[in-house]
PDB file of C-alpha atoms in Angstrom:
ATOM      1  CA  UNK A   1    -138.595 214.312 124.149  1.00  0.00           C
ATOM      2  CA  UNK A   2    -135.982 215.316 121.302  1.00  0.00           C
ATOM      3  CA  UNK A   3    -132.490 213.926 120.791  1.00  0.00           C
ATOM      4  CA  UNK A   4    -129.537 216.451 122.016  1.00  0.00           C
ATOM      5  CA  UNK A   5    -127.662 218.282 119.458  1.00  0.00           C
ATOM      6  CA  UNK A   6    -124.178 216.207 118.525  1.00  0.00           C
ATOM      7  CA  UNK A   7    -120.579 217.799 120.348  1.00  0.00           C
ATOM      8  CA  UNK A   8    -118.412 219.293 118.015  1.00  0.00           C
ATOM      9  CA  UNK A   9    -116.490 215.538 117.789  1.00  0.00           C
ATOM     10  CA  UNK A  10    -119.612 213.653 116.882  1.00  0.00           C
ATOM     11  CA  UNK A  11    -120.276 216.309 114.198  1.00  0.00           C
ATOM     12  CA  UNK A  12    -117.044 215.839 112.651  1.00  0.00           C
ATOM     13  CA  UNK A  13    -117.550 211.894 113.197  1.00  0.00           C
ATOM     14  CA  UNK A  14    -120.940 211.910 111.657  1.00  0.00           C
ATOM     15  CA  UNK A  15    -119.193 213.873 108.535  1.00  0.00           C
ATOM     16  CA  UNK A  16    -116.126 211.604 107.396  1.00  0.00           C
ATOM     17  CA  UNK A  17    -119.016 208.880 107.973  1.00  0.00           C
ATOM     18  CA  UNK A  18    -120.800 210.381 105.259  1.00  0.00           C
ATOM     19  CA  UNK A  19    -119.901 210.949 102.321  1.00  0.00           C
ATOM     20  CA  UNK A  20    -121.448 214.368 100.755  1.00  0.00           C
ATOM     21  CA  UNK A  21    -121.684 215.659  97.164  1.00  0.00           C
ATOM     22  CA  UNK A  22    -119.197 216.790  95.333  1.00  0.00           C
ATOM     23  CA  UNK A  23    -119.248 220.835  94.381  1.00  0.00           C
ATOM     24  CA  UNK A  24    -120.966 222.091  91.696  1.00  0.00           C
ATOM     25  CA  UNK A  25    -118.412 223.027  89.227  1.00  0.00           C
ATOM     26  CA  UNK A  26    -119.794 225.135  86.399  1.00  0.00           C
ATOM     27  CA  UNK A  27    -118.521 224.200  82.863  1.00  0.00           C
ATOM     28  CA  UNK A  28    -115.726 225.569  81.337  1.00  0.00           C
ATOM     29  CA  UNK A  29    -116.441 228.402  78.899  1.00  0.00           C
ATOM     30  CA  UNK A  30    -116.525 226.654  75.320  1.00  0.00           C
ATOM     31  CA  UNK A  31    -114.250 229.554  73.761  1.00  0.00           C
ATOM     32  CA  UNK A  32    -111.369 227.769  75.660  1.00  0.00           C
ATOM     33  CA  UNK A  33    -111.207 224.669  74.078  1.00  0.00           C
ATOM     34  CA  UNK A  34    -112.635 225.795  70.482  1.00  0.00           C
ATOM     35  CA  UNK A  35    -109.990 228.510  70.172  1.00  0.00           C
ATOM     36  CA  UNK A  36    -107.254 225.930  69.401  1.00  0.00           C
ATOM     37  CA  UNK A  37    -109.470 224.417  66.852  1.00  0.00           C
ATOM     38  CA  UNK A  38    -110.194 227.737  65.340  1.00  0.00           C
ATOM     39  CA  UNK A  39    -106.676 228.983  65.259  1.00  0.00           C
ATOM     40  CA  UNK A  40    -105.679 225.377  63.294  1.00  0.00           C
ATOM     41  CA  UNK A  41    -108.981 225.123  60.786  1.00  0.00           C
ATOM     42  CA  UNK A  42    -107.777 228.992  60.106  1.00  0.00           C
ATOM     43  CA  UNK A  43    -104.587 228.206  59.179  1.00  0.00           C
ATOM     44  CA  UNK A  44    -105.548 225.114  57.273  1.00  0.00           C
ATOM     45  CA  UNK A  45    -108.720 226.894  54.933  1.00  0.00           C
ATOM     46  CA  UNK A  46    -108.069 230.553  55.395  1.00  0.00           C
ATOM     47  CA  UNK A  47    -110.241 233.040  57.474  1.00  0.00           C
ATOM     48  CA  UNK A  48    -113.297 233.186  54.994  1.00  0.00           C
ATOM     49  CA  UNK A  49    -115.243 236.082  53.351  1.00  0.00           C
ATOM     50  CA  UNK A  50    -116.712 236.920  56.767  1.00  0.00           C
ATOM     51  CA  UNK A  51    -113.709 238.693  57.360  1.00  0.00           C
ATOM     52  CA  UNK A  52    -114.195 240.842  54.394  1.00  0.00           C
ATOM     53  CA  UNK A  53    -117.788 241.426  54.535  1.00  0.00           C
ATOM     54  CA  UNK A  54    -117.313 243.522  57.177  1.00  0.00           C
ATOM     55  CA  UNK A  55    -115.002 245.520  55.761  1.00  0.00           C
ATOM     56  CA  UNK A  56    -115.871 245.127  52.138  1.00  0.00           C
ATOM     57  CA  UNK A  57    -116.788 248.834  51.960  1.00  0.00           C
ATOM     58  CA  UNK A  58    -113.417 249.889  52.826  1.00  0.00           C
ATOM     59  CA  UNK A  59    -111.703 247.948  50.253  1.00  0.00           C
ATOM     60  CA  UNK A  60    -113.443 248.204  47.343  1.00  0.00           C
ATOM     61  CA  UNK A  61    -115.394 251.848  47.982  1.00  0.00           C
ATOM     62  CA  UNK A  62    -118.990 252.815  48.420  1.00  0.00           C
ATOM     63  CA  UNK A  63    -120.610 251.934  44.846  1.00  0.00           C
ATOM     64  CA  UNK A  64    -118.787 249.119  44.277  1.00  0.00           C
ATOM     65  CA  UNK A  65    -119.102 248.262  48.000  1.00  0.00           C
ATOM     66  CA  UNK A  66    -123.387 248.311  46.162  1.00  0.00           C
ATOM     67  CA  UNK A  67    -123.021 246.838  43.392  1.00  0.00           C
ATOM     68  CA  UNK A  68    -120.777 242.972  44.959  1.00  0.00           C
ATOM     69  CA  UNK A  69    -120.421 241.355  47.857  1.00  0.00           C
ATOM     70  CA  UNK A  70    -117.391 238.616  48.190  1.00  0.00           C
ATOM     71  CA  UNK A  71    -118.473 234.720  48.595  1.00  0.00           C
ATOM     72  CA  UNK A  72    -115.108 232.906  49.093  1.00  0.00           C
ATOM     73  CA  UNK A  73    -111.659 232.686  49.505  1.00  0.00           C
ATOM     74  CA  UNK A  74    -110.974 229.870  47.445  1.00  0.00           C
ATOM     75  CA  UNK A  75    -107.276 228.469  48.414  1.00  0.00           C
ATOM     76  CA  UNK A  76    -104.431 227.435  46.027  1.00  0.00           C
ATOM     77  CA  UNK A  77    -103.774 223.494  46.030  1.00  0.00           C
ATOM     78  CA  UNK A  78    -100.133 224.559  45.095  1.00  0.00           C
ATOM     79  CA  UNK A  79     -97.918 225.271  47.970  1.00  0.00           C
ATOM     80  CA  UNK A  80     -96.932 228.673  48.149  1.00  0.00           C
ATOM     81  CA  UNK A  81     -99.455 230.308  45.358  1.00  0.00           C
ATOM     82  CA  UNK A  82    -102.158 232.405  46.746  1.00  0.00           C
ATOM     83  CA  UNK A  83    -105.525 232.217  46.408  1.00  0.00           C
ATOM     84  CA  UNK A  84    -109.115 233.354  44.385  1.00  0.00           C
ATOM     85  CA  UNK A  85    -111.650 235.714  46.006  1.00  0.00           C
ATOM     86  CA  UNK A  86    -114.740 234.558  44.480  1.00  0.00           C
ATOM     87  CA  UNK A  87    -116.872 237.711  44.367  1.00  0.00           C
ATOM     88  CA  UNK A  88    -120.627 237.863  43.000  1.00  0.00           C
ATOM     89  CA  UNK A  89    -121.411 241.250  41.080  1.00  0.00           C
ATOM     90  CA  UNK A  90    -124.523 242.507  40.195  1.00  0.00           C
ATOM     91  CA  UNK A  91    -125.006 243.173  36.500  1.00  0.00           C
ATOM     92  CA  UNK A  92    -122.371 245.263  34.063  1.00  0.00           C
ATOM     93  CA  UNK A  93    -120.101 246.007  36.778  1.00  0.00           C
ATOM     94  CA  UNK A  94    -117.482 243.196  36.287  1.00  0.00           C
ATOM     95  CA  UNK A  95    -115.967 244.671  33.750  1.00  0.00           C
ATOM     96  CA  UNK A  96    -115.682 247.343  35.856  1.00  0.00           C
ATOM     97  CA  UNK A  97    -114.413 245.008  38.862  1.00  0.00           C
ATOM     98  CA  UNK A  98    -112.009 243.556  36.185  1.00  0.00           C
ATOM     99  CA  UNK A  99    -110.736 246.542  35.830  1.00  0.00           C
ATOM    100  CA  UNK A 100    -110.105 246.825  39.120  1.00  0.00           C
ATOM    101  CA  UNK A 101    -108.677 243.999  39.828  1.00  0.00           C
ATOM    102  CA  UNK A 102    -104.585 244.682  40.277  1.00  0.00           C
ATOM    103  CA  UNK A 103    -106.099 247.665  42.847  1.00  0.00           C
ATOM    104  CA  UNK A 104    -108.403 245.612  44.642  1.00  0.00           C
ATOM    105  CA  UNK A 105    -105.943 242.280  45.547  1.00  0.00           C
ATOM    106  CA  UNK A 106    -103.269 245.119  46.963  1.00  0.00           C
ATOM    107  CA  UNK A 107    -105.649 245.971  49.193  1.00  0.00           C
ATOM    108  CA  UNK A 108    -106.964 242.868  50.308  1.00  0.00           C
ATOM    109  CA  UNK A 109    -102.926 242.162  50.872  1.00  0.00           C
ATOM    110  CA  UNK A 110    -103.018 244.777  53.158  1.00  0.00           C
ATOM    111  CA  UNK A 111    -106.319 243.042  55.458  1.00  0.00           C
ATOM    112  CA  UNK A 112    -105.764 239.740  54.740  1.00  0.00           C
ATOM    113  CA  UNK A 113    -101.199 239.395  54.500  1.00  0.00           C
ATOM    114  CA  UNK A 114     -99.495 239.623  50.836  1.00  0.00           C
ATOM    115  CA  UNK A 115    -100.366 237.163  48.610  1.00  0.00           C
ATOM    116  CA  UNK A 116    -103.440 235.687  50.492  1.00  0.00           C
ATOM    117  CA  UNK A 117    -105.761 236.381  47.351  1.00  0.00           C
ATOM    118  CA  UNK A 118    -104.003 236.564  43.821  1.00  0.00           C
ATOM    119  CA  UNK A 119    -106.482 236.146  41.112  1.00  0.00           C
ATOM    120  CA  UNK A 120    -110.716 237.262  41.258  1.00  0.00           C
ATOM    121  CA  UNK A 121    -113.076 235.169  39.996  1.00  0.00           C
ATOM    122  CA  UNK A 122    -116.022 237.150  39.155  1.00  0.00           C
ATOM    123  CA  UNK A 123    -119.427 235.694  39.038  1.00  0.00           C
ATOM    124  CA  UNK A 124    -122.992 237.605  37.830  1.00  0.00           C
ATOM    125  CA  UNK A 125    -125.651 237.363  39.958  1.00  0.00           C
ATOM    126  CA  UNK A 126    -127.978 238.660  42.381  1.00  0.00           C
ATOM    127  CA  UNK A 127    -126.808 239.629  45.748  1.00  0.00           C
ATOM    128  CA  UNK A 128    -127.951 238.215  48.841  1.00  0.00           C
ATOM    129  CA  UNK A 129    -127.075 241.059  50.870  1.00  0.00           C
ATOM    130  CA  UNK A 130    -129.874 243.735  49.881  1.00  0.00           C
ATOM    131  CA  UNK A 131    -128.312 247.923  49.529  1.00  0.00           C
ATOM    132  CA  UNK A 132    -130.077 250.093  52.522  1.00  0.00           C
ATOM    133  CA  UNK A 133    -132.820 251.992  50.646  1.00  0.00           C
ATOM    134  CA  UNK A 134    -132.166 255.033  49.444  1.00  0.00           C
ATOM    135  CA  UNK A 135    -133.761 257.971  52.027  1.00  0.00           C
ATOM    136  CA  UNK A 136    -137.047 258.950  51.615  1.00  0.00           C
ATOM    137  CA  UNK A 137    -137.399 263.004  51.417  1.00  0.00           C
ATOM    138  CA  UNK A 138    -141.337 264.055  52.137  1.00  0.00           C
ATOM    139  CA  UNK A 139    -142.400 266.202  49.810  1.00  0.00           C
ATOM    140  CA  UNK A 140    -143.613 270.003  51.870  1.00  0.00           C
ATOM    141  CA  UNK A 141    -147.129 270.637  50.776  1.00  0.00           C
ATOM    142  CA  UNK A 142    -147.599 273.929  49.485  1.00  0.00           C
ATOM    143  CA  UNK A 143    -149.941 276.185  52.231  1.00  0.00           C
ATOM    144  CA  UNK A 144    -153.379 276.895  50.994  1.00  0.00           C
ATOM    145  CA  UNK A 145    -154.544 279.754  49.260  1.00  0.00           C
ATOM    146  CA  UNK A 146    -156.399 283.115  50.822  1.00  0.00           C
ATOM    147  CA  UNK A 147    -159.364 282.016  49.914  1.00  0.00           C
ATOM    148  CA  UNK A 148    -159.555 278.231  51.574  1.00  0.00           C
ATOM    149  CA  UNK A 149    -157.341 279.804  54.733  1.00  0.00           C
ATOM    150  CA  UNK A 150    -160.675 282.768  55.085  1.00  0.00           C
ATOM    151  CA  UNK A 151    -163.574 280.064  54.384  1.00  0.00           C
ATOM    152  CA  UNK A 152    -162.327 277.029  56.648  1.00  0.00           C
ATOM    153  CA  UNK A 153    -161.076 280.064  59.940  1.00  0.00           C
ATOM    154  CA  UNK A 154    -165.234 280.754  58.969  1.00  0.00           C
ATOM    155  CA  UNK A 155    -166.579 277.582  58.923  1.00  0.00           C
ATOM    156  CA  UNK A 156    -164.699 277.444  62.304  1.00  0.00           C
ATOM    157  CA  UNK A 157    -165.309 280.506  64.101  1.00  0.00           C
ATOM    158  CA  UNK A 158    -167.946 279.471  66.527  1.00  0.00           C
ATOM    159  CA  UNK A 159    -165.957 276.713  67.808  1.00  0.00           C
ATOM    160  CA  UNK A 160    -163.724 277.760  71.413  1.00  0.00           C
ATOM    161  CA  UNK A 161    -160.159 278.856  71.018  1.00  0.00           C
ATOM    162  CA  UNK A 162    -157.945 275.498  72.569  1.00  0.00           C
ATOM    163  CA  UNK A 163    -156.533 272.378  71.419  1.00  0.00           C
ATOM    164  CA  UNK A 164    -159.712 270.779  69.805  1.00  0.00           C
ATOM    165  CA  UNK A 165    -160.002 274.066  67.238  1.00  0.00           C
ATOM    166  CA  UNK A 166    -156.304 273.790  66.453  1.00  0.00           C
ATOM    167  CA  UNK A 167    -156.855 270.170  65.944  1.00  0.00           C
ATOM    168  CA  UNK A 168    -159.683 270.802  63.351  1.00  0.00           C
ATOM    169  CA  UNK A 169    -157.714 273.279  61.778  1.00  0.00           C
ATOM    170  CA  UNK A 170    -154.823 271.374  60.722  1.00  0.00           C
ATOM    171  CA  UNK A 171    -157.449 268.502  59.892  1.00  0.00           C
ATOM    172  CA  UNK A 172    -159.324 270.550  57.284  1.00  0.00           C
ATOM    173  CA  UNK A 173    -155.758 272.261  55.779  1.00  0.00           C
ATOM    174  CA  UNK A 174    -154.897 269.033  55.668  1.00  0.00           C
ATOM    175  CA  UNK A 175    -158.170 267.532  53.495  1.00  0.00           C
ATOM    176  CA  UNK A 176    -158.007 270.966  52.091  1.00  0.00           C
ATOM    177  CA  UNK A 177    -155.181 270.420  50.402  1.00  0.00           C
ATOM    178  CA  UNK A 178    -155.840 266.941  48.864  1.00  0.00           C
ATOM    179  CA  UNK A 179    -158.608 267.878  46.431  1.00  0.00           C
ATOM    180  CA  UNK A 180    -158.257 269.146  43.975  1.00  0.00           C
TER     181      UNK A 180
END
């Protein structure tokens, strides 16, 4: 025999007596609690080289960007004095960087704020980020001379016209171009 369903009042009474599970809440986003901490760290230690690495080509130009990379920004221990940007340079570019130091620090002032970087420290060594390779241009091979083309056509004369004959012609031309 089946038990009858409870009435509405009985159902409310049962629900009041029973403890239910708390409703599931997703955890708050990590960025919400990390944002104040990151702002404090940024204010205390500076932005670091990550902000510079993304815009380094704009700051120093295409030529120097291929041969240099920012490593870190060293904060000054004396109040009110700007920091030092440590640069890793490849080979003899160090003299160019020394020559252009006033222009580079002026551009850094525009990006990081006035007086954020007042000196450059140049360290010679291999770069960690390799520049993208220059595009390789495929050389176009010269066409076959008339005698070889005629010999190839005579050799394939017995083949019926169609995609197979076209593929064999293309293969034959490629092979004959490589022969001396």
